[in-house]
Coordinates of C-alpha atoms in Angstrom, one line a residue:
M1 CA -0.1 0.0 0.1
L2 CA 1.3 3.5 -0.9
S3 CA 0.2 6.5 1.0
Y4 CA 0.2 10.0 -0.5
A5 CA 0.0 13.1 1.9
G6 CA -2.4 14.8 -0.7
R7 CA -0.1 17.7 -1.5
T8 CA -0.8 17.4 -5.4
D9 CA -4.1 17.3 -7.2
H10 CA -3.2 14.5 -9.5
P11 CA -0.3 12.3 -8.1
R12 CA 1.1 9.8 -10.6
A13 CA -0.5 6.5 -10.9
Q14 CA 1.2 3.5 -9.4
A15 CA 1.2 -0.2 -9.8
I16 CA 0.2 -1.0 -6.2
P17 CA -2.8 0.0 -4.3
M18 CA -2.9 3.8 -3.2
R19 CA -4.5 5.9 -0.4
V20 CA -4.5 9.7 -0.2
G21 CA -4.6 11.8 3.0
G22 CA -3.6 11.9 6.6
F23 CA -4.1 9.2 9.4
G24 CA -5.0 11.4 12.4
G25 CA -1.6 11.7 14.0
V26 CA 0.5 9.0 15.8
E27 CA -2.4 6.9 17.2
G28 CA -4.4 7.0 13.9
L29 CA -1.4 5.8 12.0
A30 CA -0.7 3.2 14.6
D31 CA -4.3 1.9 14.5
Y32 CA -4.1 1.8 10.7
L33 CA -1.0 -0.2 10.9
T34 CA -2.6 -2.7 13.1
R35 CA -5.9 -2.8 11.4
E36 CA -4.4 -3.5 8.0
G37 CA -2.0 -6.1 9.1
V38 CA 1.0 -4.0 8.1
T39 CA 4.2 -5.9 8.5
H40 CA 6.8 -3.3 7.4
L41 CA 6.6 0.6 7.2
V42 CA 8.8 2.5 4.8
D43 CA 9.1 6.1 5.4
A44 CA 9.7 7.7 1.9
T45 CA 8.4 11.2 2.7
H46 CA 10.0 14.5 1.7
P47 CA 13.3 15.2 3.7
F48 CA 11.5 18.3 5.2
A49 CA 8.3 16.5 6.2
A50 CA 9.6 16.2 9.8
R51 CA 6.3 15.9 11.4
I52 CA 5.2 13.1 9.4
S53 CA 8.6 11.2 9.9
A54 CA 8.4 11.8 13.6
N55 CA 4.9 10.4 13.7
A56 CA 5.8 7.3 11.7
I57 CA 8.5 6.6 14.1
A58 CA 6.3 6.8 17.2
A59 CA 3.4 4.8 15.3
A60 CA 5.8 2.1 14.3
E61 CA 6.8 1.7 17.8
L62 CA 3.2 1.7 19.2
A63 CA 2.1 -0.9 16.5
G64 CA 5.3 -3.1 16.9
V65 CA 6.1 -2.7 13.2
P66 CA 9.7 -2.3 11.9
L67 CA 10.4 0.9 10.2
L68 CA 12.9 2.0 7.6
A69 CA 13.3 5.5 6.0
L70 CA 14.4 5.9 2.5
T71 CA 16.3 9.1 2.5
R72 CA 17.8 11.0 -0.4
P73 CA 21.4 12.1 0.2
A74 CA 21.5 15.9 0.8
W75 CA 23.1 18.1 -1.8
E76 CA 26.5 19.3 -1.1
Q77 CA 28.1 22.6 -1.9
G78 CA 30.9 22.5 -4.4
P79 CA 33.5 24.7 -6.1
G80 CA 31.9 27.8 -7.7
D81 CA 28.6 27.5 -5.6
R82 CA 27.4 30.7 -3.6
W83 CA 25.2 29.1 -1.0
I84 CA 23.9 31.0 2.1
H85 CA 22.8 28.4 4.7
V86 CA 19.7 29.2 6.6
A87 CA 17.5 27.2 9.1
D88 CA 14.1 28.0 7.8
T89 CA 11.9 30.0 5.4
M90 CA 11.8 33.1 7.8
E91 CA 15.4 33.2 8.0
A92 CA 15.4 33.1 4.1
V93 CA 13.1 35.9 4.0
A94 CA 15.4 38.1 6.1
V95 CA 18.5 37.1 4.1
L96 CA 16.8 38.4 1.0
G97 CA 17.1 42.0 2.5
A98 CA 15.0 45.2 1.9
E99 CA 16.2 45.9 -1.6
P100 CA 13.7 44.6 -4.3
K101 CA 15.1 41.3 -6.1
R102 CA 13.9 38.9 -8.6
V103 CA 13.8 35.6 -6.7
F104 CA 13.1 32.0 -7.8
L105 CA 11.4 30.4 -4.8
A106 CA 12.0 26.8 -5.5
L107 CA 10.0 25.5 -2.5
G108 CA 6.6 24.1 -3.3
R109 CA 3.5 25.9 -2.4
Q110 CA 3.3 24.9 1.4
T111 CA 5.8 27.5 2.6
I112 CA 5.3 30.3 0.0
G113 CA 3.2 32.4 2.4
D114 CA 6.1 33.5 4.6
F115 CA 7.5 35.5 1.8
A116 CA 4.4 37.8 1.9
Y117 CA 6.5 39.6 4.6
A118 CA 8.9 40.6 2.0
A119 CA 6.4 41.7 -0.7
Q120 CA 8.9 44.1 -2.3
H121 CA 10.5 41.3 -4.2
F122 CA 9.4 39.7 -7.5
Y123 CA 8.9 35.9 -7.1
L124 CA 9.1 33.2 -9.7
L125 CA 7.3 30.1 -8.5
R126 CA 6.9 26.5 -9.9
F127 CA 4.3 24.2 -8.8
V128 CA 3.2 20.8 -9.8
D129 CA -0.4 21.8 -10.0
A130 CA -2.2 25.1 -11.0
A131 CA -3.1 26.5 -7.5
Q132 CA -4.8 29.3 -6.1
P133 CA -2.7 32.4 -6.6
P134 CA -0.5 33.1 -3.5
A135 CA -0.7 36.2 -1.4
L136 CA 2.4 37.8 -3.2
P137 CA 1.7 41.0 -5.2
H138 CA 4.6 40.4 -7.7
H139 CA 5.0 36.9 -9.0
H140 CA 4.9 34.6 -12.0
L141 CA 3.6 31.0 -11.6
V142 CA 5.0 28.2 -13.9
V143 CA 3.1 25.0 -13.7
D144 CA 5.6 22.0 -14.4
R145 CA 6.8 18.7 -13.0
G146 CA 10.4 17.5 -12.8
P147 CA 12.9 16.2 -13.4
F148 CA 14.4 19.3 -15.1
T149 CA 17.3 19.8 -17.2
L150 CA 20.3 22.1 -17.1
A151 CA 19.5 23.8 -20.3
G152 CA 15.9 24.3 -19.3
E153 CA 16.8 25.9 -15.9
L154 CA 19.3 28.2 -17.5
A155 CA 16.8 29.3 -20.0
L156 CA 14.1 29.9 -17.2
L157 CA 16.6 31.8 -15.0
R158 CA 17.6 34.0 -17.9
E159 CA 14.3 34.6 -19.2
Q160 CA 12.8 35.6 -15.8
R161 CA 16.2 37.7 -15.1
I162 CA 16.4 35.8 -11.6
A163 CA 18.9 37.3 -9.2
V164 CA 18.7 34.8 -6.3
I165 CA 17.3 31.3 -5.9
V166 CA 15.7 30.1 -2.5
A167 CA 15.7 26.2 -2.2
K168 CA 15.3 23.4 0.4
N169 CA 18.0 20.9 0.5
A170 CA 15.8 18.2 -0.6
G171 CA 18.6 16.2 -2.4
G172 CA 18.0 13.9 -5.4
A173 CA 18.7 14.2 -9.2
G174 CA 15.3 15.5 -10.4
A175 CA 15.5 19.0 -9.0
R176 CA 19.3 19.3 -8.9
A177 CA 19.7 21.1 -12.3
K178 CA 18.6 24.5 -10.8
L179 CA 21.8 24.4 -8.6
D180 CA 23.9 23.5 -11.5
A181 CA 22.4 26.5 -13.4
A182 CA 22.9 28.9 -10.5
R183 CA 26.6 27.9 -10.3
E184 CA 27.0 28.4 -14.1
L185 CA 25.3 31.9 -14.0
G186 CA 27.1 32.9 -10.7
L187 CA 23.9 33.3 -8.8
P188 CA 23.6 32.9 -5.0
V189 CA 21.5 30.2 -3.7
V190 CA 19.8 30.6 -0.1
M191 CA 19.8 27.1 0.8
I192 CA 17.4 26.0 3.7
D193 CA 19.0 23.1 5.6
R194 CA 17.2 20.1 6.6
P195 CA 15.2 19.9 9.8
F196 CA 16.0 17.6 12.7
I197 CA 14.5 14.1 12.6
P198 CA 15.0 11.7 15.3
L199 CA 17.4 8.8 14.5
R200 CA 15.9 5.9 12.7
P201 CA 17.0 3.1 10.4
Q202 CA 17.7 4.3 7.0
A203 CA 18.5 3.3 3.5
D204 CA 19.5 5.5 0.5
S205 CA 18.3 3.5 -2.3
V206 CA 15.1 1.5 -3.4
A207 CA 17.4 -1.6 -3.8
A208 CA 18.3 -1.3 -0.1
V209 CA 14.7 -1.0 0.9
L210 CA 13.8 -4.1 -1.2
D211 CA 16.6 -6.1 0.4
W212 CA 15.3 -5.0 3.8
L213 CA 11.8 -6.1 2.9
D214 CA 13.1 -9.4 1.8
H215 CA 15.6 -10.1 4.7
G216 CA 14.7 -7.6 7.5
V217 CA 18.2 -5.9 7.5
V218 CA 19.7 -3.1 5.5
R219 CA 22.7 -4.2 3.7
G220 CA 25.5 -1.7 2.6
V221 CA 24.0 1.5 4.2

């Protein structure tokens, strides 16, 4: 069974049964695991879904179900990168400063509202679905779904005359191109670091998860 949080209107179809929506916190998830006879729980949520991951850890313990987190390695700053590390979106807002800038918010729609406190900037937004317009007076919305290419990101940044990118350190290859484009163009990236999540067993590949499901252990991680 695959469970989606419900953040997108039209999630990609999968070859296994799917459900959409929350469980009602720790107790709700624990009840679901018990009721459905779940024997293994894989936490494959976004690296910034800290509450969901914490709930999964607690619910797995309550239900007596082994848990494994599938985590994407974080992006690492390399030569030529101009990253400014911040802890959260409000710190990112502060780092942008008072002078109006053209900003690419590569964040998804859940945390866009924080940038209404800095309405002097122009914001380029990119969502998977066409959403209700955010409360940002100066913005342009692109509806698109990754993976994205370096050539495409370079064209977008140039066309929109972007001066700075704000991104979450989500990791993975599908959204990496914007960082490579920023390096090539010499643009700064305000990088929001990952939140704290309690320690739990982890794997960094689907193959390792499948091995765990077969054998109950994580090999090579």
